Coordinates of C-alpha atoms and ligand atoms in Angstrom, one line a residue:
Q1142 CA 10.4 16.4 8.4
V1143 CA 11.8 19.7 9.7
P1144 CA 14.7 20.1 12.0
L1145 CA 13.4 20.4 15.6
K1146 CA 14.9 22.7 18.2
P1147 CA 17.0 21.1 20.9
G1148 CA 14.8 19.7 23.7
R1149 CA 11.9 19.0 21.3
S1150 CA 12.3 15.3 20.5
L1151 CA 9.6 12.7 20.9
M1152 CA 11.2 11.7 24.2
D1153 CA 11.0 15.3 25.4
W1154 CA 7.4 15.4 24.4
I1155 CA 6.7 12.1 26.3
R1156 CA 8.4 13.6 29.4
L1157 CA 6.3 16.8 29.2
T1158 CA 3.1 14.7 28.9
K1159 CA 4.1 12.8 32.1
S1160 CA 5.1 16.0 34.0
G1161 CA 1.5 16.7 35.3
K1162 CA 1.4 20.1 33.5
D1163 CA -2.0 21.2 32.4
L1164 CA -1.7 20.9 28.6
T1165 CA -5.2 21.7 27.6
G1166 CA -5.8 24.8 29.8
L1167 CA -8.9 23.1 31.2
K1168 CA -7.4 21.6 34.3
G1169 CA -8.3 18.1 33.3
R1170 CA -12.0 18.9 32.6
L1171 CA -13.4 17.3 29.3
I1172 CA -15.9 19.4 27.4
E1173 CA -18.3 19.0 24.5
V1174 CA -17.1 21.1 21.6
T1175 CA -19.3 22.6 18.9
E1176 CA -18.1 23.3 15.4
D1177 CA -18.3 27.1 16.1
E1178 CA -16.2 26.7 19.2
L1179 CA -13.6 24.6 17.4
A1180 CA -13.3 27.2 14.6
K1181 CA -12.4 29.9 17.2
H1182 CA -9.2 28.0 18.2
N1183 CA -7.3 28.5 14.9
K1184 CA -4.1 30.3 15.9
K1185 CA -0.7 28.9 16.8
E1186 CA -0.9 30.1 20.4
D1187 CA -4.5 28.6 20.6
C1188 CA -4.9 25.7 18.3
W1189 CA -7.5 23.0 18.5
I1190 CA -7.8 20.1 16.0
C1191 CA -10.5 17.5 15.7
I1192 CA -9.5 13.9 14.8
R1193 CA -12.2 11.2 14.5
G1194 CA -14.6 13.1 16.7
F1195 CA -12.1 14.0 19.5
V1196 CA -10.7 17.5 19.9
Y1197 CA -7.1 18.1 21.0
N1198 CA -5.4 21.3 22.0
V1199 CA -2.2 20.9 20.0
T1200 CA -0.6 24.3 20.9
P1201 CA 1.8 22.7 23.4
Y1202 CA 2.7 20.1 20.8
M1203 CA 3.6 22.6 18.0
E1204 CA 7.3 22.6 18.5
Y1205 CA 7.5 18.9 18.8
H1206 CA 5.7 18.0 15.6
P1207 CA 8.3 16.3 13.3
G1208 CA 6.4 17.6 10.2
G1209 CA 6.6 21.2 11.5
E1210 CA 4.2 23.8 12.8
D1211 CA 2.9 24.9 9.4
E1212 CA 1.7 21.4 8.6
L1213 CA -0.2 21.2 11.9
M1214 CA -1.7 24.7 11.3
K1215 CA -3.3 23.4 8.1
A1216 CA -5.9 21.7 10.3
A1217 CA -6.2 24.5 12.9
G1218 CA -9.8 24.9 14.2
T1219 CA -11.1 22.2 11.9
D1220 CA -11.5 18.5 11.4
G1221 CA -8.0 17.2 10.6
T1222 CA -9.0 13.6 10.1
D1223 CA -8.5 13.4 6.4
L1224 CA -5.3 15.3 6.5
F1225 CA -4.0 13.2 9.3
D1226 CA -5.0 9.9 7.4
Q1227 CA -3.2 11.1 4.3
V1228 CA 0.0 11.9 6.0
H1229 CA 0.4 9.4 8.8
R1230 CA -2.7 7.5 9.8
W1231 CA -0.4 5.0 11.6
V1232 CA 0.7 7.5 14.2
N1233 CA -1.1 6.6 17.4
Y1234 CA -2.2 10.1 18.2
E1235 CA -4.6 8.8 20.9
S1236 CA -1.6 7.8 23.0
M1237 CA 0.7 10.7 22.0
L1238 CA -1.9 13.4 22.5
K1239 CA -3.9 12.0 25.4
E1240 CA -2.9 14.8 27.7
C1241 CA -4.1 17.4 25.1
L1242 CA -7.6 16.0 24.9
V1243 CA -10.2 18.8 25.2
G1244 CA -13.2 16.6 24.7
R1245 CA -15.6 15.2 22.1
M1246 CA -17.3 17.0 19.3
A1247 CA -20.9 17.8 20.2
V1248 CA -23.2 15.3 18.5
K1249 CA -25.3 16.9 15.8
P1250 CA -29.0 16.0 15.3
V1251 CA -28.9 12.8 13.2
A1252 CA -29.7 13.5 9.5
A1253 CA -32.2 11.3 7.8
A1254 CA -30.6 8.2 6.3
K1255 CA -31.0 9.3 2.7
E1256 CA -29.4 12.6 3.4
I1257 CA -26.3 11.1 4.8
S1258 CA -25.6 9.3 1.6
T1259 CA -25.7 12.5 -0.5
Q1260 CA -22.3 14.0 -1.1
S1261 CA -23.1 17.5 0.0
E1262 CA -24.5 16.4 3.4
E1263 CA -21.5 14.1 3.9
K1264 CA -19.2 17.1 3.3
K1265 CA -21.0 19.2 5.9
Q1266 CA -20.7 16.5 8.5
L1267 CA -17.5 16.3 10.5
N1268 CA -15.6 13.2 9.6
G1269 CA -15.3 11.9 13.1
M1270 CA -19.1 12.1 13.5
L1271 CA -19.9 10.0 10.4
P1272 CA -21.1 6.5 11.2
E1273 CA -18.3 5.2 9.0
K1274 CA -17.7 5.3 5.2
K1275 CA -19.4 2.0 4.6
V1276 CA -21.7 3.1 1.8
L1277 CA -20.4 1.5 -1.3
D1278 CA -21.7 2.1 -4.8
A1279 CA -23.6 -0.6 -6.7
S1280 CA -20.6 -2.0 -8.6
A1281 CA -18.6 -2.4 -5.4
K1282 CA -21.6 -4.2 -3.7
D1283 CA -21.5 -6.9 -6.4
L1284 CA -17.9 -7.5 -5.5
T1285 CA -18.6 -7.8 -1.7
P1286 CA -17.3 -11.1 -0.4
S1287 CA -19.5 -13.2 1.8
Y1288 CA -18.8 -16.0 4.3
D1289 CA -20.4 -19.2 5.7
W1290 CA -19.3 -21.8 8.3
F1291 CA -19.7 -25.4 9.1
Q1292 CA -18.4 -27.8 11.7
T1293 CA -17.3 -31.4 12.3
D1294 CA -16.8 -33.1 15.6
S1295 CA -13.3 -31.7 15.8
S1296 CA -13.1 -28.7 13.5
I1297 CA -14.8 -25.4 12.5
T1298 CA -14.4 -24.2 8.9
I1299 CA -15.1 -20.6 7.9
V1300 CA -15.4 -20.3 4.2
I1301 CA -15.0 -16.9 2.6
Y1302 CA -16.2 -16.4 -1.0
T1303 CA -14.0 -13.6 -2.1
K1304 CA -15.5 -13.3 -5.7
Q1305 CA -11.9 -12.7 -6.9
K1306 CA -10.3 -15.0 -9.5
D1307 CA -6.7 -14.3 -8.4
M1308 CA -6.6 -14.8 -4.7
N1309 CA -3.3 -15.6 -3.1
A1310 CA -1.7 -16.0 0.3
E1311 CA -0.7 -12.3 0.5
L1312 CA -4.3 -11.2 0.3
V1313 CA -5.4 -13.3 3.3
I1314 CA -4.6 -12.2 6.8
V1315 CA -5.9 -14.3 9.7
D1316 CA -5.4 -14.0 13.4
C1317 CA -6.9 -16.0 16.2
Q1318 CA -6.1 -14.6 19.6
E1319 CA -7.8 -16.4 22.5
K1320 CA -11.3 -16.7 21.3
R1321 CA -11.2 -13.7 18.9
L1322 CA -11.0 -14.6 15.2
R1323 CA -10.1 -11.9 12.7
G1324 CA -9.9 -12.8 9.0
E1325 CA -9.2 -10.0 6.5
I1326 CA -9.3 -10.4 2.8
I1327 CA -7.7 -7.7 0.6
V1328 CA -9.6 -6.9 -2.6
D1329 CA -7.6 -4.2 -4.4
D1330 CA -7.9 -1.1 -2.2
H1331 CA -10.8 -2.6 -0.2
S1332 CA -10.8 -5.0 2.8
Y1333 CA -13.4 -7.5 3.8
L1334 CA -13.5 -8.6 7.4
V1335 CA -14.8 -11.5 9.4
E1336 CA -14.4 -10.7 13.0
V1337 CA -16.1 -12.7 15.8
D1338 CA -15.7 -13.7 19.4
L1339 CA -15.9 -17.4 18.9
D1340 CA -18.5 -19.5 20.7
H1341 CA -15.9 -21.8 22.2
A1342 CA -12.2 -22.1 22.6
V1343 CA -10.0 -23.5 19.7
Q1344 CA -6.5 -24.9 19.5
E1345 CA -3.6 -22.5 18.7
D1346 CA -2.8 -23.8 15.2
M1347 CA -5.0 -23.4 12.2
T1348 CA -5.0 -24.2 8.5
I1349 CA -5.7 -21.8 5.6
N1350 CA -6.7 -23.2 2.2
I1351 CA -6.9 -20.8 -0.7
A1352 CA -8.5 -21.9 -4.0
E1353 CA -6.7 -19.3 -6.0
K1354 CA -8.8 -19.6 -9.3
V1355 CA -12.2 -19.6 -7.7
G1356 CA -11.3 -17.2 -4.9
K1357 CA -12.5 -19.4 -2.0
V1358 CA -10.7 -19.1 1.3
E1359 CA -11.1 -21.6 4.1
I1360 CA -10.0 -21.0 7.7
I1361 CA -10.0 -24.3 9.5
L1362 CA -9.8 -24.2 13.3
R1363 CA -9.5 -27.1 15.6
K1364 CA -11.9 -27.3 18.5
K1365 CA -10.4 -27.5 22.0
N1366 CA -13.3 -29.7 23.2
N1367 CA -15.3 -31.9 20.8
I1368 CA -18.7 -30.3 21.5
H1369 CA -21.3 -29.1 19.1
W1370 CA -21.3 -25.3 18.5
K1371 CA -24.7 -23.6 18.3
M1372 CA -23.2 -20.6 16.5
L1373 CA -19.9 -19.4 15.2
G1374 CA -19.8 -16.7 17.8
Q1375 CA -20.7 -13.1 18.6
P1376 CA -20.0 -10.7 15.7
L1377 CA -17.6 -7.9 16.7
E1378 CA -18.0 -4.3 15.6
S1379 CA -16.4 -4.5 12.1
H1380 CA -17.7 -8.0 11.3
N1381 CA -18.8 -8.7 7.7
T1382 CA -17.8 -5.2 6.5
F1383 CA -16.3 -4.4 3.2
I1384 CA -14.6 -0.9 3.3
R1385 CA -11.7 1.0 1.9
R1386 CA -8.4 -0.4 3.4
T1387 CA -7.4 3.0 4.5
D1388 CA -10.5 3.2 6.7
R1389 CA -9.6 0.1 8.7
G1390 CA -7.5 0.7 11.8
L1391 CA -4.1 -1.0 11.9
F1392 CA -4.2 -4.5 13.5
Y1393 CA -1.2 -5.7 15.5
R1394 CA -0.2 -9.1 16.8
K1395 CA 2.7 -9.9 19.2
C1396 CA 5.7 -11.6 17.6
K1397 CA 8.6 -13.2 19.5
L1398 CA 12.2 -12.2 18.8
V1399 CA 14.1 -15.4 18.0
S1400 CA 17.4 -14.0 16.8
K1401 CA 19.4 -10.8 16.4
T1402 CA 22.6 -10.7 14.3
E1403 CA 25.0 -8.0 13.3
V1404 CA 24.9 -6.8 9.7
T1405 CA 27.3 -3.8 10.2
H1406 CA 28.6 -1.8 13.2
D1407 CA 25.2 -0.2 13.7
T1408 CA 22.7 -2.3 11.8
K1409 CA 21.1 -5.6 13.0
L1410 CA 19.0 -8.3 11.4
L1411 CA 16.2 -9.3 13.7
C1412 CA 14.1 -12.5 13.2
L1413 CA 10.6 -12.4 14.6
V1414 CA 8.3 -15.4 14.7
L1415 CA 4.6 -15.0 14.1
P1416 CA 2.1 -16.7 16.5
K1417 CA 1.0 -20.1 15.3
S1418 CA -2.5 -18.7 15.0
T1419 CA -1.5 -16.0 12.5
H1420 CA -1.5 -16.2 8.7
L1421 CA 0.4 -13.2 7.3
H1422 CA 2.6 -13.0 4.2
I1423 CA 4.1 -9.5 3.7
P1424 CA 4.2 -8.6 0.0
T1425 CA 7.3 -7.4 -1.8
G1426 CA 7.6 -3.6 -1.5
Q1427 CA 5.4 -3.3 1.6
H1428 CA 6.3 -2.3 5.1
V1429 CA 4.9 -3.1 8.6
Y1430 CA 4.6 -0.9 11.7
L1431 CA 6.2 -2.0 14.9
K1432 CA 4.7 -0.7 18.2
Q1433 CA 6.5 -0.4 21.5
I1434 CA 5.5 1.2 24.8
I1435 CA 8.3 3.7 25.6
A1436 CA 8.0 5.6 28.9
G1437 CA 4.3 4.7 29.1
T1438 CA 3.5 6.0 25.6
E1439 CA 2.8 3.9 22.5
V1440 CA 5.3 4.6 19.8
V1441 CA 4.9 3.3 16.2
K1442 CA 7.5 3.2 13.4
P1443 CA 7.6 1.6 9.9
Y1444 CA 10.1 -1.1 8.9
T1445 CA 10.4 -3.0 5.6
P1446 CA 10.8 -6.8 6.0
V1447 CA 13.8 -8.4 4.1
L1448 CA 14.9 -12.0 3.5
P1449 CA 17.3 -13.9 5.9
F1450 CA 20.0 -13.5 3.2
L1451 CA 20.2 -12.8 -0.6
P1452 CA 19.5 -16.0 -2.4
L1453 CA 22.0 -16.7 -5.2
D1454 CA 19.9 -19.2 -7.2
F1455 CA 16.9 -17.7 -8.8
K1456 CA 15.6 -20.7 -10.7
Q1457 CA 12.9 -21.4 -8.2
P1458 CA 10.8 -18.9 -6.4
S1459 CA 12.4 -18.9 -2.9
H1460 CA 10.4 -20.9 -0.4
Y1461 CA 8.8 -18.8 2.3
D1462 CA 8.0 -20.7 5.5
G1463 CA 5.3 -18.2 6.4
A1464 CA 6.3 -18.0 10.0
H1465 CA 9.3 -15.7 10.2
I1466 CA 9.7 -12.0 9.6
Y1467 CA 13.2 -10.6 9.0
L1468 CA 13.9 -6.9 9.7
M1469 CA 17.2 -5.1 9.1
I1470 CA 17.2 -2.1 11.5
K1471 CA 19.8 0.6 11.9
I1472 CA 20.3 1.5 15.6
Y1473 CA 20.7 5.3 16.1
S1474 CA 22.6 6.3 19.2
C1475 CA 20.0 9.0 19.9
G1476 CA 17.1 7.2 18.2
L1477 CA 14.0 6.8 20.4
F1478 CA 12.6 3.7 18.9
T1479 CA 15.7 1.9 17.7
R1480 CA 17.4 2.2 21.1
A1481 CA 14.4 0.4 22.6
I1482 CA 14.6 -2.2 19.8
D1483 CA 18.3 -2.7 20.6
C1484 CA 17.3 -3.5 24.2
L1485 CA 15.0 -6.3 23.2
Q1486 CA 16.2 -9.7 24.3
I1487 CA 15.7 -13.0 22.6
G1488 CA 12.3 -14.3 23.7
D1489 CA 10.8 -10.8 24.1
Y1490 CA 7.7 -9.8 22.2
I1491 CA 7.0 -6.9 19.9
S1492 CA 3.8 -5.8 18.2
V1493 CA 3.8 -6.1 14.4
S1494 CA 1.0 -4.6 12.2
N1495 CA -0.6 -5.7 8.9
P1496 CA 1.4 -4.7 5.9
E1497 CA 0.9 -1.4 4.0
G1498 CA 2.5 0.3 1.0
N1499 CA 1.6 1.3 -2.5
F1500 CA 4.1 -0.8 -4.5
K1501 CA 2.5 -3.3 -6.9
K1502 CA 4.4 -6.2 -8.3
S1503 CA 2.7 -5.6 -11.7
Q1504 CA 4.9 -2.4 -11.9
V1505 CA 8.0 -4.5 -12.4
Q1506 CA 6.5 -7.6 -14.1
T1507 CA 7.0 -6.3 -17.6
S1508 CA 10.2 -4.4 -17.1
E1509 CA 13.4 -5.1 -19.1
D1510 CA 15.7 -2.8 -17.2
V1511 CA 15.3 -2.3 -13.4
F1512 CA 17.3 0.3 -11.5
L1513 CA 17.3 0.3 -7.7
L1514 CA 18.6 3.5 -6.1
A1515 CA 19.1 2.9 -2.4
A1516 CA 20.6 5.0 0.4
G1517 CA 21.5 3.5 3.8
T1518 CA 18.6 1.4 5.1
G1519 CA 16.6 2.5 2.0
F1520 CA 18.2 -0.8 0.8
T1521 CA 15.5 -2.8 2.7
P1522 CA 12.7 -2.7 0.2
M1523 CA 15.2 -3.6 -2.6
V1524 CA 16.0 -6.9 -1.0
K1525 CA 12.7 -8.7 -1.8
L1526 CA 12.3 -6.7 -4.9
L1527 CA 15.7 -7.9 -6.2
N1528 CA 14.8 -11.4 -5.4
F1529 CA 11.4 -11.1 -7.1
T1530 CA 12.8 -9.4 -10.2
L1531 CA 15.5 -12.0 -10.7
T1532 CA 13.2 -14.9 -10.1
E1533 CA 9.9 -14.0 -11.7
V1534 CA 10.3 -11.3 -14.3
S1535 CA 10.8 -13.3 -17.5
C1536 CA 11.6 -10.3 -19.8
L1537 CA 14.2 -8.9 -17.5
R1538 CA 17.5 -8.0 -19.2
R1539 CA 19.3 -6.5 -16.2
V1540 CA 18.9 -5.1 -12.7
K1541 CA 21.3 -2.6 -11.4
L1542 CA 21.6 -1.5 -7.7
I1543 CA 23.1 1.9 -7.1
F1544 CA 23.8 1.9 -3.4
F1545 CA 24.6 5.2 -1.6
N1546 CA 26.3 5.1 1.8
K1547 CA 28.4 7.3 4.0
T1548 CA 31.4 4.9 4.4
E1549 CA 32.5 1.4 3.4
D1550 CA 31.6 0.2 6.9
D1551 CA 28.0 1.3 6.3
I1552 CA 27.4 -0.9 3.3
L1553 CA 24.7 -3.5 4.1
W1554 CA 25.3 -7.1 2.8
R1555 CA 28.2 -5.9 0.6
S1556 CA 29.8 -9.3 0.1
Q1557 CA 26.4 -11.0 -0.6
L1558 CA 25.8 -8.3 -3.3
E1559 CA 29.2 -8.8 -4.8
Q1560 CA 28.7 -12.6 -4.9
L1561 CA 25.4 -12.2 -6.5
A1562 CA 26.9 -9.9 -9.2
L1563 CA 29.5 -12.5 -9.9
K1564 CA 26.9 -15.3 -10.1
D1565 CA 24.2 -13.7 -12.1
E1566 CA 25.2 -11.7 -15.1
R1567 CA 21.9 -9.8 -15.2
F1568 CA 22.7 -8.2 -11.8
E1569 CA 25.2 -5.3 -11.3
V1570 CA 26.0 -3.3 -8.2
Q1571 CA 27.6 0.1 -7.8
F1572 CA 28.6 1.5 -4.4
I1573 CA 28.8 5.3 -4.0
L1574 CA 30.2 6.8 -0.8
S1575 CA 29.5 10.3 0.5
Q1576 CA 32.2 10.3 3.2
P1577 CA 34.8 7.8 2.0
T1578 CA 38.1 7.2 3.8
K1579 CA 41.4 7.8 1.8
G1580 CA 41.7 4.2 0.5
W1581 CA 38.4 4.1 -1.3
L1582 CA 39.0 3.7 -5.0
G1583 CA 35.3 3.5 -6.0
K1584 CA 32.8 6.2 -6.9
Q1585 CA 32.1 9.0 -4.4
G1586 CA 29.6 11.7 -4.0
K1587 CA 25.9 12.1 -3.4
I1588 CA 22.9 11.7 -5.7
S1589 CA 23.1 14.1 -8.7
S1590 CA 21.9 14.5 -12.2
S1591 CA 25.3 13.8 -13.7
L1592 CA 25.7 10.7 -11.6
L1593 CA 22.3 9.4 -12.6
S1594 CA 22.8 10.1 -16.3
D1595 CA 26.0 8.0 -16.0
F1596 CA 24.4 5.0 -14.3
V1597 CA 20.7 4.9 -15.3
K1598 CA 20.6 4.1 -19.0
R1599 CA 18.1 2.0 -21.1
S1600 CA 19.7 -1.2 -22.5
R1601 CA 18.0 -0.3 -25.8
K1602 CA 16.2 2.7 -27.1
D1603 CA 12.7 1.9 -26.2
S1604 CA 13.3 -0.7 -23.4
K1605 CA 10.7 -0.8 -20.6
V1606 CA 12.3 0.7 -17.5
L1607 CA 11.4 0.8 -13.8
I1608 CA 13.5 2.9 -11.4
C1609 CA 12.8 2.3 -7.7
I1610 CA 14.2 4.8 -5.1
C1611 CA 14.4 4.7 -1.4
G1612 CA 16.4 6.5 1.3
P1613 CA 16.3 9.7 3.5
T1614 CA 13.5 12.0 2.3
P1615 CA 15.8 14.6 0.6
F1616 CA 17.6 11.8 -1.2
T1617 CA 14.4 10.4 -2.6
E1618 CA 12.9 13.8 -3.5
Q1619 CA 16.1 15.0 -5.3
G1620 CA 16.4 11.6 -7.0
V1621 CA 12.9 11.7 -8.4
Q1622 CA 13.4 15.3 -9.6
Y1623 CA 16.7 14.5 -11.4
L1624 CA 15.1 11.4 -13.0
K1625 CA 12.2 13.5 -14.3
D1626 CA 14.7 16.1 -15.6
L1627 CA 16.5 13.3 -17.4
G1628 CA 13.2 12.4 -19.2
Y1629 CA 11.9 9.4 -17.2
S1630 CA 8.1 9.5 -16.8
Q1631 CA 6.2 9.2 -13.5
E1632 CA 5.1 5.7 -14.4
E1633 CA 8.8 4.6 -14.8
I1634 CA 9.7 5.8 -11.2
H1635 CA 8.6 4.3 -7.9
A1636 CA 9.6 6.1 -4.7
F1637 CA 9.2 4.2 -1.5
T1638 CA 7.8 6.4 1.3
A1639 CA 5.7 5.9 4.4
Ligands
FAD993 P1 14.5 9.0 15.8 O1 14.4 9.1 17.3 O2 13.4 9.4 15.0 O3 15.8 9.7 15.3 C1 16.8 9.1 14.4 C2 17.9 10.0 14.1 O4 17.5 11.1 13.3 C3 18.5 10.7 15.4 O5 19.8 10.9 15.2 C4 17.7 11.9 15.5 O6 18.4 12.9 16.2 C5 17.5 12.3 14.1 N1 16.2 13.0 13.8 C6 14.9 12.4 13.7 N2 14.0 13.3 13.4 C7 14.6 14.5 13.3 C8 14.2 15.8 13.1 N3 12.9 16.1 12.8 N4 15.1 16.8 13.1 C9 16.4 16.5 13.3 N5 16.9 15.3 13.6 C10 16.0 14.3 13.6 N6 14.7 1.9 9.1 C11 15.4 0.8 9.2 O7 16.4 0.8 9.9 N7 15.0 -0.4 8.5 C12 13.9 -0.4 7.8 O8 13.6 -1.5 7.2 C13 13.1 0.8 7.7 N8 12.0 0.8 6.9 C14 11.2 2.0 6.8 C15 10.1 2.0 6.0 C16 9.4 3.2 5.9 C17 8.2 3.2 5.0 C18 9.9 4.3 6.5 C19 9.1 5.6 6.3 C20 11.0 4.3 7.3 C21 11.7 3.1 7.5 N9 12.8 3.1 8.3 C22 13.5 1.9 8.4 C23 13.1 4.2 9.3 C24 12.4 3.9 10.7 O9 11.0 4.0 10.5 C25 12.8 5.0 11.7 O10 12.6 6.3 11.3 C26 14.2 4.8 12.2 O11 14.4 3.5 12.7 C27 14.6 5.8 13.3 O12 13.8 5.7 14.4 P2 14.2 6.2 15.8 O13 12.9 6.4 16.6 O14 15.2 5.3 16.5 O15 14.9 7.5 15.5
NAD994 P1 22.5 7.7 6.0 O1 22.4 8.9 6.8 O2 23.5 6.7 6.4 O3 22.8 8.1 4.5 C1 23.0 7.2 3.4 C2 23.2 8.0 2.2 O4 22.1 8.7 1.8 C3 24.3 9.0 2.3 O5 25.6 8.5 2.1 C4 24.0 10.0 1.1 O6 24.5 9.5 -0.1 C5 22.4 9.9 1.1 N1 21.9 11.1 1.8 C6 21.7 11.2 3.1 N2 21.2 12.4 3.4 C7 21.0 13.1 2.2 C8 20.5 14.3 1.8 N3 20.1 15.2 2.7 N4 20.5 14.6 0.5 C9 20.9 13.7 -0.4 N5 21.4 12.5 -0.1 C10 21.5 12.2 1.2 O7 21.1 7.0 5.8 P2 20.3 6.1 6.9 O8 20.6 6.6 8.3 O9 20.6 4.7 6.7 O10 18.8 6.5 6.6 C11 18.1 5.8 5.7 C12 16.7 6.5 5.5 O11 15.9 5.7 4.6 C13 15.9 6.9 6.7 O12 15.5 8.2 6.6 C14 14.7 6.0 6.6 O13 13.6 6.5 7.1 C15 14.6 5.8 5.1 N6 13.9 4.5 4.7 C16 12.7 4.7 4.1 C17 12.1 3.5 3.7 C18 10.7 3.7 3.0 O14 10.2 4.8 2.9 N7 10.1 2.7 2.5 C19 12.6 2.3 3.9 C20 13.8 2.2 4.6 C21 14.5 3.3 5.0

């Protein structure tokens, strides 16, 4: 992120898009854009970018882009789809840039099927114009899941054969909204989807059975009326596809806010309840996206689910009821999204996406020393991680949280952390304040090489270490650099980012 000029916030952008000003220079006309035409608009004062086949005039947006003008210029006059997906595929550009829409890319003559599958031809095509990257190589095809269905008088069972030997609840995401059923199975970095408009109505609740060892997943729906179904339903566009996860759009369901409690003077713990017809377990280390309509524009921001509290007893894996999502959110007095969150009342609904993130539990499963470097709300991914580490990592010797905050009043769950440190000798917490008041006797400062060399140490010479870091971007970037300078390898460091 770069500092934006005053008057160039997201809210200012939304206001401009609603002002009726002609932002494309085409007076509301939509045109068909050729590749040659697109290439001509490659300067800051005249910049067009193609995303998924649609062309936008982003010149008026330049000064409002949180990543800065130079980042946007990298895609000037070209297809920016890949770049966009790499940096923030979750940003709902369709809504944000709808007033900048110039038109569609002109459709090129369709290449013969065999040509499309060749690399060179694929490169030449504009991303947005490709049918979709569904062509898998032979080994991936062998792994493609399949599905079947059957019925009784009162139920419909959809069986998905995942061909995976280690299926678990976190890899199965099912939503049934009205008559629309969507069942997603995560297989490494791929996703298999069953998506149909059901033949008849079903009851709200459903049952999911997962045979972990054989990789069979059953979705059992209860019929609303005990009639015989002739078919499961009409397949929707992405039905029965097995593609890279990153090529699937984000899916949202509406969750109800059931409680809101204060954590500190500016941070709240929100409890959301999933619809009865949703099966979603958010893995440790992953985040979700929340979506709200603010002044008529869809705004999306990432948040990392936590637990309702820090469990003190780690003998049993903590029981997860599967229905609630807890979010710890700092409300910024000038924050666009968090001020809208703060206005939500108990009983209101908010859209929550499928989980994302590149943290894998296997990274921590064999660690002896775990260090968690958190700044401010960068504490959120550490909550589940701490719980997982203390419960399920058998070779763990110790886990140390080094928690950076501005003042004492900003420390999240301080007394819970202190209690945990007293209860479990493997856990240690160190608070470091950047703006302490006079009475603070503890450590002060910001992240630095000397501070890290004091606090991050192997318990024995060759012990297996994992260091996780999360906070404001400069904090995370500096931290990673200092750790590397101190001799820790890339594999020993995990930085949480979007
Ligand atoms: P914004 O309107 O974006 O602004 C917030 C503050 O920063 C304001 O004071 C604003 O003036 C300033 N600001 C923002 N951008 C700029 C800029 N470019 N230049 C100058 N000043 C700027 N937050 C949580 O509270 N809990 C979580 O669990 C959580 N999880 C996250 C997970 C991930 C993967 C990531 C990337 C972020 C997470 N965040 C979390 C942060 C969250 O996504 C939002 O960024 C945060 O809530 C602020 O949103 P906002 O729209 O209210 O604030
Ligand atoms: P804050 O402003 O209260 O700062 C907390 C501490 O971070 C400070 O005391 C200081 O020690 C350190 N810090 C702040 N700015 C720094 C800088 N420029 N250089 C070095 N250290 C710095 O923090 P906050 O308002 O709670 O913000 C938390 C941040 O964490 C947000 O930017 C949020 O997006 C990010 N976050 C990221 C994830 C993720 O990527 N998975 C999850 C949660 C939060």
